[in-house]
Structure formats: C-alpha cells, structure tokens
Amino acid sequence: MAEEKDPEVHEIVLEPDAELRFEVESKLDTITLELKVGLAEIFGTELVKGKPYTFTTGAKLAVFTWQGCTLELRGKRNLCYIAKETPMMFYLNCHACLEQLRMKAETESEVKRGPITMVVGPTDVGKSTVSRILLNYAVRMGRAPVYVDLDIGQGQISIPGAIGAILVERPADVEEGFPHNAPLVYHYGHTSMDKNHQTFNLLVNKMAEVVHERLQTNRKSNISGIIINTCGWVKGEGYRHLTHAAQAFEVDIILVLDQEKLYNELVRDMPNFVKVVLLPKSGGVVERTKKFRMNSRDARVREYFYGGKTPLHPHSFDVKWSDLRVYKIGAPPLPDSCMPLGMKAEDNMTKLVAVQPGPNLLHHILAVSFASSTDDDVITTNIAGYICVTNVDVENQTLTVLSPQPRPLPDTLLILSDVQFMDSH
Ligand code: ATP
C-alpha cells in the first residue's frame, strides 16, 4: 500500500482476484472509497470509476477485483486489510451454472422455468452476501430474478419480523442495497421463527404460491428464477423450516455455506432432483454480536421510516383508539383438553385475536394489512406497510403514529408486531 501525503488518504493497489475488506466501527468515522484505475465490485455491483462511495457506522464490506485495480480510500485504515484468498471463484461458478439453466429455460420448450435457488447456512456465513452477489451477476447478464428474503431477523426487504420478495431489475446500490419497489411483504411479527412455527410456515407457503403465480405472467423473470435467502437457524425445528421452504418453493438448488453437517442432512433428506452444493464461506464475513444485531434491526426500522442516503419524511399524527381495528396473530396456548373437539392447541397459533388499543401498543410496530375485514384471510394477506406507535394518550384515548403515508390511515386492519422502535427523531 503506497501512502500519499494526507494521512487520511490512502492509495491501495489490488491485484487480480484480491479484495480489500473494511469495517466502519465508530459512529464518528466514515470511509470514502473511489475507484481510480481498473475494475472492481462490491458484492457483485460494479463500482463507477471516479465516483466516491461513502460508508458509515456498521458497514462491513469488501471491494473485489477480477482484473486488478487502484482504489483511493479516505478515512481510518486500521480496520482495512487486503485478502488474496477469497471464495469468489466458487460463487462465480455457481452463477455460471445458474445462467446455463436460465439459457435452457429460454431455449428448450420442455424446461418451464429458470432455477430456484435457496441459500442456507448457520449465522454469519455470508448468506445474504452470496444472495446479493448472485442476484447482481444475474442482473448484469440482463436477467430479472426474484429475491425472496425469509430471514425475519434482518428483514432486508421490509423490516425485521416480515418476509418479503422483490423483482430485481437493477444491480444493488453499493450503499443502499436493492431498491424496494413494490415489494410483496407478509407480516409475521417476531424476529425468531420459534415464536410461531405454524404461522411462519403458512406465510412461506403463501409467499411461494404468490411468487410462482406472478412468475407465470412475467416470462423474463420466470426464466431468471428465484434466489431465496434464509435464516441462520439450521438445527432441529430450524432445519425443518428450511426443508419446508425448499418444498414450498420447489427449489432446484440449495447452496449450503460452510457447514458439512447441514450439507449432508440436506443431501439425505432432499429428493434426488434437488442439487445440494457445499460452498466455502468468505474469511471476510464478520461475526455480529447480539448487540450489533439488535442495533442493525433498529437501524433497519429507522431506515424504513426515515430513509438512508435518500432521506424520507414520514408523517406523525393522532388517531382515536375507537377508529382502529388492531389484531395480533396467535392466541395464548391452551391445553389440548380445553380445545373444541377436533382442534389442537397449535391451531390457536394461526388465529387472529383482537387487541384493545392502549398503553400496551406504545413503541410497537403495526402492520397495515390489505385486508379490510376479518372475513378475509387476514394472516395470509400481504401488507401495505408499517406504522409505529410513538405515543399513547390514555386521557384522550388516542395514539400518535409514525407513518410513511399522510393521514388518514387506510380503513383496513392493523396487525401488532413484537418488534418495537423508539423514535428518537
Ligand atoms: P445472518 O446470520 O444474519 O443471516 P449471513 O450469513 O447472511 O448473516 P451476511 O449478512 O451475508 O451473513 O454477512 C455478515 C456481514 O459480513 C455483513 O455485514 C457483510 O456485509 C459482511 N461481509 C460479507 N462478506 C464479506 C467480505 N468478503 N468482506 C468483508 N465483509 C463481508
């Protein structure tokens, strides 16, 4: 690394197949990167030469180059290093295999659709990153795949506690990720699957059904296929959720990151036509502490309401308790012996239960459903978006809500989420 005169500006030369890994830890720090010579990409998105990219607290990234490049980095360099060993060639090979399957779907009439790929593995192995790389490479080949995110802990497409799907037609923005135009979102309401297995599986089934239906009407996407990102819970019930999702989406390929045990279990349990592939994780993937995860959930909700690089201006207004119809998913468990004949206690977990508005809603997120009555199948109806209860006035029986849309709230049902957000704006 040849240093320039300004101590905060560094020129970094990367050889072919190497990557510069960096983190921004402190709230006060930022790192700005500029590609000066050659070609480079961040998780599959090509950098534009001469354009400065700024990264703020929490960023953990790698700039990879196939051909070699020179970068200019502004900011503290102590959390940066160059790695010459990366698994990018494995990931590129995966992309090439997917591309072949897409070409088959395009040219051979008996192949009805492009590949459906699920990315699995324990926590912090780079599942979201590999999904992003594969989506970006597909888009750069002129494809338009669907990205399905089943990781309720991070909630990349909407907010934590939701599963979502988007059509990807452009590479991810280096700083902001994929644009979330017209996402398909289902509300689950918890950040962990063990809170309500039945509802989670129900939503995965519904998501799979709707995504498949939509692909039928969009030939380009149907050929491009689906990339499904999953949650890092891979043992016991978590494993059963993975196999359930694989079945629901009719996956063709499962990419297993970094865990031979999981790979072997899937090879054993999946039908023969599902190709299970073991891939190495990148040495750059950073382990995230519980606290970091909580902070990034919070940051994700803040970004949902207030935007990121492009700021958003949410609305704040009061609504009367009596004007709201709030529900939650799942009734408190009853012993089987107390259930009506023919019903099991777990059936209660997919019941809609009315919630009386009051101080219990303070700081909670509420999903704005597209369902307008409990006669609809509310749980499996997708949602329009989220609001957050920022204040409860018991005397006047009103709530103050933070909403991406101006008042009034649509006359539909609201579904309570376990997820809370303290609005500090
Ligand atoms: P989770 O268990 O939460 O689902 P995951 O397996 O999806 O995690 P990622 O979110 O893809 O893991 O990666 C974890 C972190 O590591 C992210 O902040 C990501 O940006 C970072 N990361 C991934 N690959 C690299 C790399 N090669 N160099 C530096 N940072 C990386």
PDB file of C-alpha atoms and ligand atoms in Angstrom, residues 19-22 43 58-62 81 121-130 151 154 156 229-232 257 282-288 292-293, ligand 1:
ATOM      1  CA  GLU A  19     -10.263  -7.961  -2.180  1.00  0.00           C
ATOM      2  CA  LEU A  20      -9.996  -5.059   0.219  1.00  0.00           C
ATOM      3  CA  ARG A  21     -12.050  -5.761   3.345  1.00  0.00           C
ATOM      4  CA  PHE A  22     -13.030  -2.983   5.681  1.00  0.00           C
ATOM      5  CA  PHE A  43     -20.775  -7.851  -3.622  1.00  0.00           C
ATOM      6  CA  GLY A  58     -21.830  -0.636  10.904  1.00  0.00           C
ATOM      7  CA  ALA A  59     -20.622  -1.098   7.299  1.00  0.00           C
ATOM      8  CA  LYS A  60     -18.672  -4.319   6.762  1.00  0.00           C
ATOM      9  CA  LEU A  61     -17.687  -4.698   3.157  1.00  0.00           C
ATOM     10  CA  ALA A  62     -15.245  -5.985   0.581  1.00  0.00           C
ATOM     11  CA  TYR A  81      -6.854  -5.337   5.020  1.00  0.00           C
ATOM     12  CA  GLY A 121     -26.157 -21.965   6.410  1.00  0.00           C
ATOM     13  CA  PRO A 122     -25.650 -21.056  10.051  1.00  0.00           C
ATOM     14  CA  THR A 123     -25.463 -17.439  11.207  1.00  0.00           C
ATOM     15  CA  ASP A 124     -22.729 -15.190   9.876  1.00  0.00           C
ATOM     16  CA  VAL A 125     -21.527 -17.233   6.943  1.00  0.00           C
ATOM     17  CA  GLY A 126     -22.450 -14.700   4.255  1.00  0.00           C
ATOM     18  CA  LYS A 127     -25.864 -15.984   3.086  1.00  0.00           C
ATOM     19  CA  SER A 128     -27.244 -12.514   2.364  1.00  0.00           C
ATOM     20  CA  THR A 129     -23.973 -11.570   0.679  1.00  0.00           C
ATOM     21  CA  VAL A 130     -23.944 -14.626  -1.607  1.00  0.00           C
ATOM     22  CA  ASP A 151     -34.690 -14.015   7.183  1.00  0.00           C
ATOM     23  CA  GLN A 154     -32.935  -8.870   9.491  1.00  0.00           C
ATOM     24  CA  GLN A 156     -33.928  -6.698   4.453  1.00  0.00           C
ATOM     25  CA  ASN A 229     -32.158 -16.064   1.420  1.00  0.00           C
ATOM     26  CA  THR A 230     -32.853 -17.867   4.681  1.00  0.00           C
ATOM     27  CA  CYS A 231     -32.365 -17.502   8.391  1.00  0.00           C
ATOM     28  CA  GLY A 232     -29.299 -18.889  10.212  1.00  0.00           C
ATOM     29  CA  LEU A 257     -22.485 -22.230   3.128  1.00  0.00           C
ATOM     30  CA  SER A 282     -15.571 -15.999   2.868  1.00  0.00           C
ATOM     31  CA  GLY A 283     -12.939 -15.289   5.507  1.00  0.00           C
ATOM     32  CA  GLY A 284     -14.167 -11.711   5.346  1.00  0.00           C
ATOM     33  CA  VAL A 285     -17.647 -12.391   6.753  1.00  0.00           C
ATOM     34  CA  VAL A 286     -17.746 -10.643  10.059  1.00  0.00           C
ATOM     35  CA  GLU A 287     -19.359 -12.231  13.101  1.00  0.00           C
ATOM     36  CA  ARG A 288     -22.002  -9.998  14.562  1.00  0.00           C
ATOM     37  CA  PHE A 292     -24.845  -5.491  16.871  1.00  0.00           C
ATOM     38  CA  ARG A 293     -27.793  -7.460  15.501  1.00  0.00           C
TER      39      ARG A 293
HETATM   40  P1  ATP B   1     -27.229 -13.898   9.118  1.00  0.00           P
HETATM   41  O1  ATP B   1     -26.802 -14.997  10.001  1.00  0.00           O
HETATM   42  O2  ATP B   1     -27.588 -12.671   9.871  1.00  0.00           O
HETATM   43  O3  ATP B   1     -28.278 -14.300   8.154  1.00  0.00           O
HETATM   44  P2  ATP B   1     -25.430 -14.007   6.872  1.00  0.00           P
HETATM   45  O4  ATP B   1     -24.969 -15.401   6.915  1.00  0.00           O
HETATM   46  O5  ATP B   1     -26.499 -13.673   5.874  1.00  0.00           O
HETATM   47  O6  ATP B   1     -25.890 -13.498   8.299  1.00  0.00           O
HETATM   48  P3  ATP B   1     -24.086 -11.728   5.793  1.00  0.00           P
HETATM   49  O7  ATP B   1     -25.132 -10.787   6.276  1.00  0.00           O
HETATM   50  O8  ATP B   1     -24.048 -12.011   4.336  1.00  0.00           O
HETATM   51  O9  ATP B   1     -24.160 -13.088   6.625  1.00  0.00           O
HETATM   52  O10 ATP B   1     -22.623 -11.242   6.224  1.00  0.00           O
HETATM   53  C1  ATP B   1     -22.319 -10.814   7.526  1.00  0.00           C
HETATM   54  C2  ATP B   1     -21.547  -9.494   7.477  1.00  0.00           C
HETATM   55  O11 ATP B   1     -20.280  -9.719   6.871  1.00  0.00           O
HETATM   56  C3  ATP B   1     -22.263  -8.439   6.653  1.00  0.00           C
HETATM   57  O12 ATP B   1     -22.142  -7.204   7.310  1.00  0.00           O
HETATM   58  C4  ATP B   1     -21.487  -8.420   5.330  1.00  0.00           C
HETATM   59  O13 ATP B   1     -21.529  -7.151   4.717  1.00  0.00           O
HETATM   60  C5  ATP B   1     -20.089  -8.782   5.804  1.00  0.00           C
HETATM   61  N1  ATP B   1     -19.302  -9.458   4.742  1.00  0.00           N
HETATM   62  C6  ATP B   1     -19.686 -10.465   3.945  1.00  0.00           C
HETATM   63  N2  ATP B   1     -18.686 -10.842   3.121  1.00  0.00           N
HETATM   64  C7  ATP B   1     -17.639 -10.032   3.415  1.00  0.00           C
HETATM   65  C8  ATP B   1     -16.310  -9.912   2.914  1.00  0.00           C
HETATM   66  N3  ATP B   1     -15.845 -10.704   1.950  1.00  0.00           N
HETATM   67  N4  ATP B   1     -15.509  -8.973   3.463  1.00  0.00           N
HETATM   68  C9  ATP B   1     -15.961  -8.156   4.451  1.00  0.00           C
HETATM   69  N5  ATP B   1     -17.198  -8.222   4.966  1.00  0.00           N
HETATM   70  C10 ATP B   1     -18.024  -9.146   4.467  1.00  0.00           C
END
